Coordinates of C-alpha atoms in Angstrom, one line a residue:
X1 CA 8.6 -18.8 26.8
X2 CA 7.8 -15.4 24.8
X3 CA 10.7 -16.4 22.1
X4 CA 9.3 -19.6 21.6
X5 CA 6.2 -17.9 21.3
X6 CA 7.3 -15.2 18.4
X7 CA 9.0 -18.6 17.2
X8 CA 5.9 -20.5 16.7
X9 CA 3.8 -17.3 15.6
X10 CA 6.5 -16.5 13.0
X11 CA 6.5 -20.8 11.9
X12 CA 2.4 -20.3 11.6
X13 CA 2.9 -17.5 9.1
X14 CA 5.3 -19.2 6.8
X15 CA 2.8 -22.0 6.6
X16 CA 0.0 -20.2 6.0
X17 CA 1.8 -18.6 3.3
X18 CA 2.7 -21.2 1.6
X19 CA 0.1 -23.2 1.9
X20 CA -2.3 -20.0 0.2
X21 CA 0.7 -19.6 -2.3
X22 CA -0.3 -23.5 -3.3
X23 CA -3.8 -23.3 -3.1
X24 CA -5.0 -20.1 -5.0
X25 CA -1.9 -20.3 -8.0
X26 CA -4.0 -19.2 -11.3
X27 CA -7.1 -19.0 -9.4
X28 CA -7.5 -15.2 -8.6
X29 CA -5.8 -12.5 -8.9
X30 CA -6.1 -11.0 -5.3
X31 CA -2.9 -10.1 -4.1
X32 CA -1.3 -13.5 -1.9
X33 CA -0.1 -11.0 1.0
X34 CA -4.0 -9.6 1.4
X35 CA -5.5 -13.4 1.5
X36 CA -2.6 -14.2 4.1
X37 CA -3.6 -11.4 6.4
X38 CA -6.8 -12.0 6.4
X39 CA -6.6 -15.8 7.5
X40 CA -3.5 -14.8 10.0
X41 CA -6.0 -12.5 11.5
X42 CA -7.6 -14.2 14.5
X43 CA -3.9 -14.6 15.5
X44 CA -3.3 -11.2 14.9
X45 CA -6.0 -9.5 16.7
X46 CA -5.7 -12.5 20.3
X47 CA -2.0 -11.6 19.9
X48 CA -2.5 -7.9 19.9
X49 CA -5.1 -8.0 22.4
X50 CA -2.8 -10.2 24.8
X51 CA -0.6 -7.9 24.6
X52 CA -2.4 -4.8 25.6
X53 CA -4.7 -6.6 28.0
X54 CA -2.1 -8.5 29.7
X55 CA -2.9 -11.0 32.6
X56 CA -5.7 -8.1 33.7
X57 CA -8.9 -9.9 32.2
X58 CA -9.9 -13.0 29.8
X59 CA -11.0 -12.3 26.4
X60 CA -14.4 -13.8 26.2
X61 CA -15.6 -17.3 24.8
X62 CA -17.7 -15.7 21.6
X63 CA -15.1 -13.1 20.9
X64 CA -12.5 -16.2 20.4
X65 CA -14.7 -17.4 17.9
X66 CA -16.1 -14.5 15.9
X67 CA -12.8 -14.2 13.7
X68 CA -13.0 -17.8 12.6
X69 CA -16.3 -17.1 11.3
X70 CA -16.1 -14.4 10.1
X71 CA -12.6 -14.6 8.3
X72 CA -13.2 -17.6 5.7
X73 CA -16.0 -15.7 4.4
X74 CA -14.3 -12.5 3.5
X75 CA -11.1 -15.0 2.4
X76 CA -13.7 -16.6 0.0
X77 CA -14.5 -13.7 -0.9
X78 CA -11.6 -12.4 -1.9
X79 CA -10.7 -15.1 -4.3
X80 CA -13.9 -15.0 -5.8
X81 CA -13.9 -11.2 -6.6
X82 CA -10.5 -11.9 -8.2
X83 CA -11.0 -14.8 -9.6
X84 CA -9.1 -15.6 -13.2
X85 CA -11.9 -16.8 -15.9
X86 CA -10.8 -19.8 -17.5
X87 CA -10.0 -18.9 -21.2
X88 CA -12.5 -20.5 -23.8
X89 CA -10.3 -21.9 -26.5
X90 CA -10.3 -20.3 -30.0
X91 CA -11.7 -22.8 -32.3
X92 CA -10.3 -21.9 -35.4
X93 CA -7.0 -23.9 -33.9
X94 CA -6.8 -27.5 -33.1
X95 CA -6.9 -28.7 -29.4
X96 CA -3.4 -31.0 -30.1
X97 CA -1.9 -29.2 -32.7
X98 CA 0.9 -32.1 -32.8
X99 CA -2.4 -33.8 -34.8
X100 CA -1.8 -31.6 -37.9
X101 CA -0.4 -33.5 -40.9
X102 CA 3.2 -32.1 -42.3
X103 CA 1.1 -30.5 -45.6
X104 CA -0.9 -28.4 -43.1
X105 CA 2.2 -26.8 -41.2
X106 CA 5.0 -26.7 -44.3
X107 CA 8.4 -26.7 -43.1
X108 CA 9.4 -23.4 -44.7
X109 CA 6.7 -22.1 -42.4
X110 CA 6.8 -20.7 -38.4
X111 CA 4.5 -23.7 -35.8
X112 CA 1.5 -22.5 -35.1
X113 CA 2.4 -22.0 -31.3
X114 CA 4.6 -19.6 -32.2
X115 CA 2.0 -17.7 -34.7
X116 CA -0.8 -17.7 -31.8
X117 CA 1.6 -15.9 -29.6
X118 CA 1.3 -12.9 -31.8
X119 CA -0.5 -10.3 -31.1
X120 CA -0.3 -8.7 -34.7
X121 CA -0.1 -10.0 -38.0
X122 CA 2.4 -9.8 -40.2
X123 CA 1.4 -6.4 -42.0
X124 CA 0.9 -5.0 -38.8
X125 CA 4.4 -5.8 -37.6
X126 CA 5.5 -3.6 -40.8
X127 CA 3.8 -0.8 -39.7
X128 CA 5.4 -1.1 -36.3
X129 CA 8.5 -1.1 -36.9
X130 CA 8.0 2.6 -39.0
X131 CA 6.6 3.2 -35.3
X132 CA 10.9 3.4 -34.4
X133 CA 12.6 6.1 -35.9
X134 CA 16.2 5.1 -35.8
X135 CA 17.3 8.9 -34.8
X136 CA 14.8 7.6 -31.9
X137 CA 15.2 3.9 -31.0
X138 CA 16.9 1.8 -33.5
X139 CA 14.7 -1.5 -33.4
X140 CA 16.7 -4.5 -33.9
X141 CA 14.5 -7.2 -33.0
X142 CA 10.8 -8.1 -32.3
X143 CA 9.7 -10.8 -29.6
X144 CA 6.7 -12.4 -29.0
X145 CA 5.4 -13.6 -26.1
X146 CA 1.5 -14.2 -24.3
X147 CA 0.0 -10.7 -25.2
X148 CA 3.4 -9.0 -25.7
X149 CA 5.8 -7.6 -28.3
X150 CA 9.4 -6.9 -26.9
X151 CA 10.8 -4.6 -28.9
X152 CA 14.8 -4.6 -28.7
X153 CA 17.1 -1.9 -29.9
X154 CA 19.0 1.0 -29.3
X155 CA 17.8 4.0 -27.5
X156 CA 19.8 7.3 -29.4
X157 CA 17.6 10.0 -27.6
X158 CA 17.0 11.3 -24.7
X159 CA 14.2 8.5 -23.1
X160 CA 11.5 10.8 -22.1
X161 CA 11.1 12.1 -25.8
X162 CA 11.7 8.6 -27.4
X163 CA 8.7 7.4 -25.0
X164 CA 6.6 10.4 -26.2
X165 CA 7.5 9.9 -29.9
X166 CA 7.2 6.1 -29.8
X167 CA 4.1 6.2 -28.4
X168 CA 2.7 8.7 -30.4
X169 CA 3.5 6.6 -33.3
X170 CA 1.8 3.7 -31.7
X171 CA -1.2 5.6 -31.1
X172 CA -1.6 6.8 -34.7
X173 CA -1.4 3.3 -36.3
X174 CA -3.0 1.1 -33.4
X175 CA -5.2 3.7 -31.9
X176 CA -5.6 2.7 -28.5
X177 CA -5.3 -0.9 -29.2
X178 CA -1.7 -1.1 -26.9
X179 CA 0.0 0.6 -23.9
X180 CA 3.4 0.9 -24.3
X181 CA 6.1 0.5 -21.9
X182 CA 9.5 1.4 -21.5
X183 CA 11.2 -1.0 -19.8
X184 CA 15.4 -1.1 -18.6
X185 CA 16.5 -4.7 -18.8
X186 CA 19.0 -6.6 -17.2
X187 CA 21.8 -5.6 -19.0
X188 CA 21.0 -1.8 -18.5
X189 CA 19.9 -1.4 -21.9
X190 CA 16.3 -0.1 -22.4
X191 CA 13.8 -1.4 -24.3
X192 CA 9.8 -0.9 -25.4
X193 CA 7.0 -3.5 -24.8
X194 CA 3.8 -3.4 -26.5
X195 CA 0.5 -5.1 -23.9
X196 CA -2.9 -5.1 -25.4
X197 CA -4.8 -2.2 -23.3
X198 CA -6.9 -3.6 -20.8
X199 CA -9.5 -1.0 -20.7
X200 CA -10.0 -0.4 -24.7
X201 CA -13.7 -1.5 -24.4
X202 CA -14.5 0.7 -21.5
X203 CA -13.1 4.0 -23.4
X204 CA -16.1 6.4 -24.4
X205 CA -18.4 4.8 -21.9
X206 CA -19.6 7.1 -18.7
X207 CA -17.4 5.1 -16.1
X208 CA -16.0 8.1 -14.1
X209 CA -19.2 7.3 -11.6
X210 CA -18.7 3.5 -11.5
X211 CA -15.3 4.1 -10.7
X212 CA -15.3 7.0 -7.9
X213 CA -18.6 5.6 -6.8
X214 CA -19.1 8.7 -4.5
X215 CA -22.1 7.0 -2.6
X216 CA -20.3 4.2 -1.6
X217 CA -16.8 6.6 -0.4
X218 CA -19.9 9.1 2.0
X219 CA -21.4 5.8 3.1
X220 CA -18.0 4.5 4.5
X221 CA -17.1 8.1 5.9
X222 CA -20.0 8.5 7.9
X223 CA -20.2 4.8 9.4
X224 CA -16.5 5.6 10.2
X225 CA -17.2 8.7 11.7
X226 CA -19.4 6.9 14.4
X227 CA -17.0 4.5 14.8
X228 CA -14.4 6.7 15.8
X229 CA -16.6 9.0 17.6
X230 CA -17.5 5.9 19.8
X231 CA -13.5 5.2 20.3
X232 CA -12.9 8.4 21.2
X233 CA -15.0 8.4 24.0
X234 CA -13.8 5.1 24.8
X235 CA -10.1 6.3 24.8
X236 CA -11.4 9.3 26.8
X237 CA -11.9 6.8 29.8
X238 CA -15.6 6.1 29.4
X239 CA -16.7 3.0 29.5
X240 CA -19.5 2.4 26.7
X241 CA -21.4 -0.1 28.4
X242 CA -22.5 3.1 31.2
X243 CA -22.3 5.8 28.5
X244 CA -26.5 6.5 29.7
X245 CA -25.7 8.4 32.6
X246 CA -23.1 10.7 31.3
X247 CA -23.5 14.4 30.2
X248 CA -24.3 14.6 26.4
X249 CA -22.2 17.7 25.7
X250 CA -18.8 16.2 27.4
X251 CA -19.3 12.8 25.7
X252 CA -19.9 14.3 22.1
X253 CA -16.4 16.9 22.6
X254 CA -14.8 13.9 24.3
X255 CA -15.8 11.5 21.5
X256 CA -15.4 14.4 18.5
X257 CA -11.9 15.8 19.9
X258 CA -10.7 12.2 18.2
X259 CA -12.8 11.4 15.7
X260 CA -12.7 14.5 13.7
X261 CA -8.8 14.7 13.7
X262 CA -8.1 11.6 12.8
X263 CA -10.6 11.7 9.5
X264 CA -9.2 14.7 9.0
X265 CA -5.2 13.3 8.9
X266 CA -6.4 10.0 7.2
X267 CA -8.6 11.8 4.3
X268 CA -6.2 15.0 3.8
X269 CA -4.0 11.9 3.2
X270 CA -6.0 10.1 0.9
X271 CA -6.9 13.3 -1.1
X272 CA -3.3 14.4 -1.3
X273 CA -2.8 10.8 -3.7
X274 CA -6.1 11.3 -5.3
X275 CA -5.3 15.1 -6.6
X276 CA -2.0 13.9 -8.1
X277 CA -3.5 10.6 -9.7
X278 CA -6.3 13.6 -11.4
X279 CA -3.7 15.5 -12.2
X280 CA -1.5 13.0 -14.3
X281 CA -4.9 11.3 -15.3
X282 CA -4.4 8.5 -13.6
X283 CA -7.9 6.9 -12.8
X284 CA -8.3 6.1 -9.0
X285 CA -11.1 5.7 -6.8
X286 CA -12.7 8.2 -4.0
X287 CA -11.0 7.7 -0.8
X288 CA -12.4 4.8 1.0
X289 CA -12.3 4.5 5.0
X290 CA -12.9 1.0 6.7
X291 CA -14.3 1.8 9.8
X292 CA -14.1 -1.0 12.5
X293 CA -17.2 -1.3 15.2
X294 CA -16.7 -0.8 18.9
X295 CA -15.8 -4.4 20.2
X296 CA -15.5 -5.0 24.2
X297 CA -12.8 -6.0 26.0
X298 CA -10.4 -4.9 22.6
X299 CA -8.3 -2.1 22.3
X300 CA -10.6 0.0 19.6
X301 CA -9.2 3.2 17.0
X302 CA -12.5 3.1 15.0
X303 CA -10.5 2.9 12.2
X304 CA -7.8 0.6 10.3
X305 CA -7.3 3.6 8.0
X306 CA -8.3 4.5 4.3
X307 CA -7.3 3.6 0.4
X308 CA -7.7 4.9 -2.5
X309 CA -7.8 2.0 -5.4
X310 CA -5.4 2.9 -8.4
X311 CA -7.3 1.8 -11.9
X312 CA -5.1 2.8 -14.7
X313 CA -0.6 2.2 -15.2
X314 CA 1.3 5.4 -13.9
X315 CA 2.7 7.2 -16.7
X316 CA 5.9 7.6 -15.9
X317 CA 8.5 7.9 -12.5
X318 CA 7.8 11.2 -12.0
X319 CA 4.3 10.8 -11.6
X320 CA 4.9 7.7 -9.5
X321 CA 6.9 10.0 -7.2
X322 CA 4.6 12.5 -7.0
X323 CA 1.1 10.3 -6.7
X324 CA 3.3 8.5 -3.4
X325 CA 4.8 11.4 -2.1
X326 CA 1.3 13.5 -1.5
X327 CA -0.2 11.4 0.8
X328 CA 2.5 11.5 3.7
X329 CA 3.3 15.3 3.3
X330 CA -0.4 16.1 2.9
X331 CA -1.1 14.3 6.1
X332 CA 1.9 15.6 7.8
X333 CA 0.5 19.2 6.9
X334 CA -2.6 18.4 9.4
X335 CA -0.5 16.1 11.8
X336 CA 1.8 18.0 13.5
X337 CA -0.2 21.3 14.2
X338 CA -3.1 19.1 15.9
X339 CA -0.3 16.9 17.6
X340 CA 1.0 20.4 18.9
X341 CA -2.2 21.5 19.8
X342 CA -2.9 18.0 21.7
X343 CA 0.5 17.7 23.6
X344 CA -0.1 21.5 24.9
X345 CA -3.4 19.9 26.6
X346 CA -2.0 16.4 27.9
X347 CA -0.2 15.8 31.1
X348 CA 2.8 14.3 32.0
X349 CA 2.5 11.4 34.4
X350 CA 5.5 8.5 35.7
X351 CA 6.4 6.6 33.1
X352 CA 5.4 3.0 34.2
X353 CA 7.3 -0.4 33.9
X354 CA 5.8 -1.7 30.9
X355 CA 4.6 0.5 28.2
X356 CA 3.5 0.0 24.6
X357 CA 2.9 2.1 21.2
X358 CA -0.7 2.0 22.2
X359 CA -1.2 2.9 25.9
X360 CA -1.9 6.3 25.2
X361 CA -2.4 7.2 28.9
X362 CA 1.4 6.6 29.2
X363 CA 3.0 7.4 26.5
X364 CA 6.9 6.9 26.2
X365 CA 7.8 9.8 24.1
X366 CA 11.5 8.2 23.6
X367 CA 10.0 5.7 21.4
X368 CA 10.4 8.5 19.0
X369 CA 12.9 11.2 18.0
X370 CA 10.1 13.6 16.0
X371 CA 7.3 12.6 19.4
X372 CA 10.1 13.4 21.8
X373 CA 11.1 16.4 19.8
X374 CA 7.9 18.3 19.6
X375 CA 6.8 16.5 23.4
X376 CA 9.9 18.7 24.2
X377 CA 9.2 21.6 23.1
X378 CA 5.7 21.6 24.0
X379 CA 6.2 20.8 27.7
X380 CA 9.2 21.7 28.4
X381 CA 11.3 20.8 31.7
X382 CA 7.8 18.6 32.8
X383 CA 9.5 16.0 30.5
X384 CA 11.8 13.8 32.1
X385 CA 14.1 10.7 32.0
X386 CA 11.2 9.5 33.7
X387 CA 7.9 10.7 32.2
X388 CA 5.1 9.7 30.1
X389 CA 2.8 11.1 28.7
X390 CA -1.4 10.3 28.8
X391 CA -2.4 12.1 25.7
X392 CA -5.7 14.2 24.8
X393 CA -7.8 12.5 22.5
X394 CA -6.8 15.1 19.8
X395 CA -2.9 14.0 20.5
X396 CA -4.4 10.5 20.0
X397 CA -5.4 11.0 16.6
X398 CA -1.9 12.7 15.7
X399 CA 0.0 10.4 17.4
X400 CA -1.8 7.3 15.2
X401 CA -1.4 10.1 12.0
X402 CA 2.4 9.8 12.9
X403 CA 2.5 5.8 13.2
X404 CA 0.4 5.4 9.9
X405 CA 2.5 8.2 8.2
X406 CA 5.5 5.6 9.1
X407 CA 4.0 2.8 7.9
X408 CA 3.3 3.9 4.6
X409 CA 6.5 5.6 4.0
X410 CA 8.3 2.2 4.5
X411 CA 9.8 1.3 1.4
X412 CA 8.8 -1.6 0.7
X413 CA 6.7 -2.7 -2.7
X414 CA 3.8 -0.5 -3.1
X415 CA 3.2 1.4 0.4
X416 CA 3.8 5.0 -0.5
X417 CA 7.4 4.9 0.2
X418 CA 8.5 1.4 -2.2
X419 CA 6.2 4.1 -4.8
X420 CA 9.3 7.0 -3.7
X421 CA 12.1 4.6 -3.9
X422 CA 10.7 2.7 -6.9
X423 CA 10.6 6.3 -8.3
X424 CA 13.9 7.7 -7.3
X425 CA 16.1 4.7 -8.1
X426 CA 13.9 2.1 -10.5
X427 CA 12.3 -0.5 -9.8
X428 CA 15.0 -2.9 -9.4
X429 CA 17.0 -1.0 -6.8
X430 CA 13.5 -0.2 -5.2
X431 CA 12.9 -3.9 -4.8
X432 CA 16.3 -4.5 -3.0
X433 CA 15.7 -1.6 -1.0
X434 CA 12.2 -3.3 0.2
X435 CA 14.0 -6.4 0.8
X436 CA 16.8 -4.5 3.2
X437 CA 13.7 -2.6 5.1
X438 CA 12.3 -5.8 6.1
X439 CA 14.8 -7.0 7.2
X440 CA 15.9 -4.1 9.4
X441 CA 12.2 -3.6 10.5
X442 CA 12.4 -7.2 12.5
X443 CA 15.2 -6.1 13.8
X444 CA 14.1 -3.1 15.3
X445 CA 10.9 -4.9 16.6
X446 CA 13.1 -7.9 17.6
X447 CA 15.5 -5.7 20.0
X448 CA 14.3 -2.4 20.1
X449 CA 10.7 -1.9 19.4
X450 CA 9.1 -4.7 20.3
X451 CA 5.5 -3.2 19.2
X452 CA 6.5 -3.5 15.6
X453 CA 6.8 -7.0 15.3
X454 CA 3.3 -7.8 13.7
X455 CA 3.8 -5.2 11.2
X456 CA 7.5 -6.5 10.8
X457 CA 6.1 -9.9 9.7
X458 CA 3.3 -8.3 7.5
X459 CA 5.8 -6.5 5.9
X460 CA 7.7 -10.3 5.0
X461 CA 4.7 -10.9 3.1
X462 CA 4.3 -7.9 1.1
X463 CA 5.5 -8.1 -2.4
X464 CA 8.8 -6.2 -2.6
X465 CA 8.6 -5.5 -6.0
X466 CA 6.4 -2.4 -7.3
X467 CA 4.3 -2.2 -10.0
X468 CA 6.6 -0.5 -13.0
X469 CA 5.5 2.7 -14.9
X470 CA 5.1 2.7 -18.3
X471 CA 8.0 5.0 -18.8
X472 CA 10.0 3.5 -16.1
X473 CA 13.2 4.7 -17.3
X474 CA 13.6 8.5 -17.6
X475 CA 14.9 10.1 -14.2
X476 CA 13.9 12.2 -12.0
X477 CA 15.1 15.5 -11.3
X478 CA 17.4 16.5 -8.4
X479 CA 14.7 18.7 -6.3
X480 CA 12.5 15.7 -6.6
X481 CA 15.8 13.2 -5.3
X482 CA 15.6 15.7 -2.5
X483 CA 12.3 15.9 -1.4
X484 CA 12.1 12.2 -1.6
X485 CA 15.6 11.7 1.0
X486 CA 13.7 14.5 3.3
X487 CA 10.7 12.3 3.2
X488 CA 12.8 9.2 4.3
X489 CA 14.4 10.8 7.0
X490 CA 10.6 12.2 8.1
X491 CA 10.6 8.4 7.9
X492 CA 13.3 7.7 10.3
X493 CA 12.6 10.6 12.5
X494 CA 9.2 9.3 13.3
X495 CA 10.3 5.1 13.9
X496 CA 13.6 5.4 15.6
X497 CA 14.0 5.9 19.7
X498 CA 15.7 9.2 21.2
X499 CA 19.6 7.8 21.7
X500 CA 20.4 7.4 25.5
X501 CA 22.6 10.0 25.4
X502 CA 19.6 12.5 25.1

C-alpha cells in the first residue's frame, strides 16, 4: 500500500510538471521548478504531516483546506511577477516582410530577417573585430542570433587574460552597451559571445537601496525571530495553546535556546555568500528569512530557511566557487560548536521502533556518520546500538543547520554545491553531475533514508544545469579543487548512515 502510494505521489508530480511546463511556456520567467512546488505543496505539507503524525490524531477540516487557498494565489503570483512583456513591434519594418517587392530587398543584398537579428551595424562590426587581437583570440567568424554576436576563433593565450583584454576592448568601443562571455563549446573549443547588458539603464542611478532593501531583510528577521521563538518552545514540549500558565523566564530560555541558534546558523550562512558576492562585485540582495507561523497539529521549525537573490552574472568560475562555497563553511563555522554544546546537554533515551529525521526527542544518531561522530564523542559509552537521542533545543537548531548545510551542498543546478561543481569542473560536467545526484538521492531515500524522499523528488524538478559565468572557461586552481572535494565529502559525511559494522 505505501509503494503504491510513493507511486501515485511520484505520477502526480510528473503531471503537474508538465502540465505547468505547457501552461506558463513564454509567459513568465519564474523558474518552472518554483511554480511546481508551490502547487505540489498541499501534498507536500498532508504528506509530511502524515508521516510525523502517524495514526495518533486527524489533521483538521480547515487545515485541509487552507493550502488550496492559499497556494493559487502565491502561484498567480508568481507568474505575474515574472511575467514576459509582449514585445511591441518596431515599425520601421513591415509586419509580413514576404510583402516587400524584389526592388525593395535586391538580391545582392542580406533578407531583412537576417539584418534585424543584428545587434550592430555594419561599422560597428568593424570595430569589433579590432576588439580580437590575433596574439589574443584569432576571430574567424561572426554569428548573429536574437540579441547575440557569437564570435568564433582561436584562443592563442592564456583564457583568463584573453577574457580581460577582450573585454577591455569591448568596453572602450561599446562602453557598457554588452557583457561578454566566454563560452567552451561543444567541440572543446572556446569562444566569446557578446549579450546586450541588461542593466545599462539602471547604471548611475542610486539602486544599491532598492536592491538590498534593508527594511524589508529586518522586517523578515524579526517576524522570523518570533516564529522560531514560538517553535522553540513548542519543540521544548509545551503546548502553545496552555503557554498562560507557564513561568515567563523558562518559556523565553526554552523558546530562545532555539531560535537564536538557528538565525544565527542560517544568517552566518547567508552573509558568508553575501560578503563574497561584495567582494567580486556581484550585486545580491540582503539576506532574506521566510519565517513560517505556528500552525496546530503540524510539525513547526519557524523557519523554511533564508536566500539571498543574486542580481548581476558572476564574473568568472572562481568567483562562482567562492560565492557557493561561503555559505556552507560559514554556517558550518557556527554549527558544530553549538551542536557540541547541545549534545553535551541532551540525554540519551531507547531508540524506538519507528523513527524519523524529525523526531528530535528520539534521534537516531546512525542516520549520520558526522551526527554519530560528534554524538560519540560527546557522550561517550551512553551511546549504544540501541540509543537515541532527545535533543536540547540548541542541538535542534544544529542538527537542522546540518540537514540544510546538506541540502545546499547537493550538486545539483544552482544549490550551493551544482555552484562548486559547476565551478570545479564546468558547467557541462556540472550538469551531469546534478543529473547522477538525483538519481542517487532517490535511491538513498528509496532504500535507505526514507525521510529524503520529498526532497529527492524536488530535487527531479530542479534545473540541472547552472547558470554559466561570464568567463566560464579559465580553471581553477588546485587549493580551490581541494577545498571544494573536502566540502563534498563534508557533504557525504553529513547524508550517509554509520555502516553496520560500526
Amino acid at each position: 500500500m505505501i509503494h503504491w502510494f510513493w507511486l501515485w505521489l511520484i505520477s502526480l508530480g510528473v503531471i503537474t510538471y508538465f502540465v505547468i511546463q505547457r501552461s506558463v511556456k513564454g509567459v513568465t520567467r519564474t523558474p518552472l521548478w518554483l511554480l511546481w512546488l508551490v502547487m505540489m505543496t498541499p501534498v507536500m505539507l498532508w504528506t509530511v504531516t502524515a508521516l510525523v503524525v502517524g495514526k495518533r490524531q486527524m489533521i483538521p477540516v480547515w487545515m485541509q483546506f487552507i493550502p488550496f487557498l492559499i497556494c493559487p494565489f502565491i502561484y498567480w503570483w508568481l507568474i505575474q511577477r515574472g511575467r514576459i512583456a509582449p514585445s511591441n513591434p518596431d515599425p520601421s519594418h513591415p509586419v509580413n516582410p514576404q510583402l516587400q517587392s524584389t526592388e525593395q530587398n535586391p538580391p545582392d543584398t542580406k533578407p531583412r530577417s537576417e539584418i534585424t537579428l543584428r545587434p550592430i551595424n555594419k561599422d560597428e562590426e568593424a570595430q569589433l573585430h579590432t576588439c580580437f587581437p590575433w596574439t589574443v583570440f584569432y576571430l574567424q567568424k561572426l554569428e548573429y542570433r536574437p540579441q547575440a554576436v557569437i564570435c568564433r576563433g582561436q584562443l592563442r593565450a592564456a583564457s583568463d587574460f584573453a577574457y580581460a583584454t577582450i573585454q577591455e576592448n569591448v568596453c572602450c568601443h561599446f562602453g557598457d552597451r554588452f557583457l561578454v562571455l566566454l563560452q567552451e563549446g561543444l567541440n572543446g573549443k572556446p569562444f566569446f559571445v557578446l549579450v546586450p547588458n541588461p542593466r545599462k539603464s539602471e547604471l548611475g542611478k542610486d539602486t544599491r537601496s532598492s536592491l538590498t532593501r534593508p527594511g524589508l531583510a529586518i522586517t523578515l528577521l524579526g517576524l522570523t525571530l518570533v516564529t522560531t521563538f514560538l517553535a522553540g518552545i513548542e519543540i521544548g514540549g509545551t503546548n502553545l495553546r496552555n503557554i498562560s500558565g507557564l513561568p515567563i523566564y523558562p518559556t523565553m530560555v526554552t523558546g530562545l535556546s532555539y531560535s537564536i541558534p538557528l538565525l544565527l546558523i542560517l544568517g552566518i550562512h547567508e552573509l558568508g555568500h553575501y560578503i563574497l558576492t561584495q567582494r567580486y562585485r556581484v550585486q545580491a540582495t540582503l539576506p532574506y528569512f521566510i519565517p513560517i507561523p505556528w500552525l496546530p497539529y503540524l510539525l513547526n521549525l519557524g523557519t523554511l530557511g533564508a536566500f539571498i537573490k543574486i542580481r548581476s552574472p558572476i564574473p568568472n568560475r572562481r568567483a562562482l566557487f567562492d560565492v557557493g562555497i561561503a555559505g556552507p563553511l560559514a554556517g558550518l563555522v557556527i554549527t558544530i560548536p553549538v551542536l557540541v554544546w547541545g549534545l553535551s546537554h541532551s540525554t540519551v533515551t531507547t531508540l524506538p521502533p519507528e523513527v524519523g529525521l524529525l523526531h528530535f526527542s528520539a534521534i537516531n544518531p546512525h542516520n549520520s556518520l558526522m551526527l554519530f561522530g560528534f554524538s560519540k564523542l560527546i557522550l561517550g559509552n551512553r551511546l549504544t546500538t540501541d540509543s537515541a537521542i532527545n535533543l536540547h533545543p540548541s542541538a535542534i537548531a544544529a542538527y537542522l543547520g546540518l540537514l540544510m548545510t546538506a541540502l545546499n551542498l547537493l550538486p545539483v543546478g544552482q544549490l550551493d554545491g551544482g555552484h562548486i561543481v559547476h565551478a570545479m569542473f564546468g558547467q557541462r560536467v556540472g550538469a551531469l553531475i546534478g543529473h547522477v545526484t538525483r538519481f542517487l538521492m532517490l535511491l538513498l531515500a528509496l532504500f535507505v533514508q526514507g525521510d529524503l524522499f520529498l526532497w529527492a523528488i524536488v530535487l527531479l524538478f530542479i534545473p540541472a544545469v547552472d547558470e554559466p559565468a561570464l568567463d566560464d572557461v579559465t580553471e581553477l586552481d588546485q587549493r580551490r579543487d581541494l577545498l571544494g572535494l573536502l566540502t563534498l565529502a563534508i557533504l557525504l559525511l553529513i547524508i550517509l548512515p554509520v555502516p553496520k559494522i560500526l
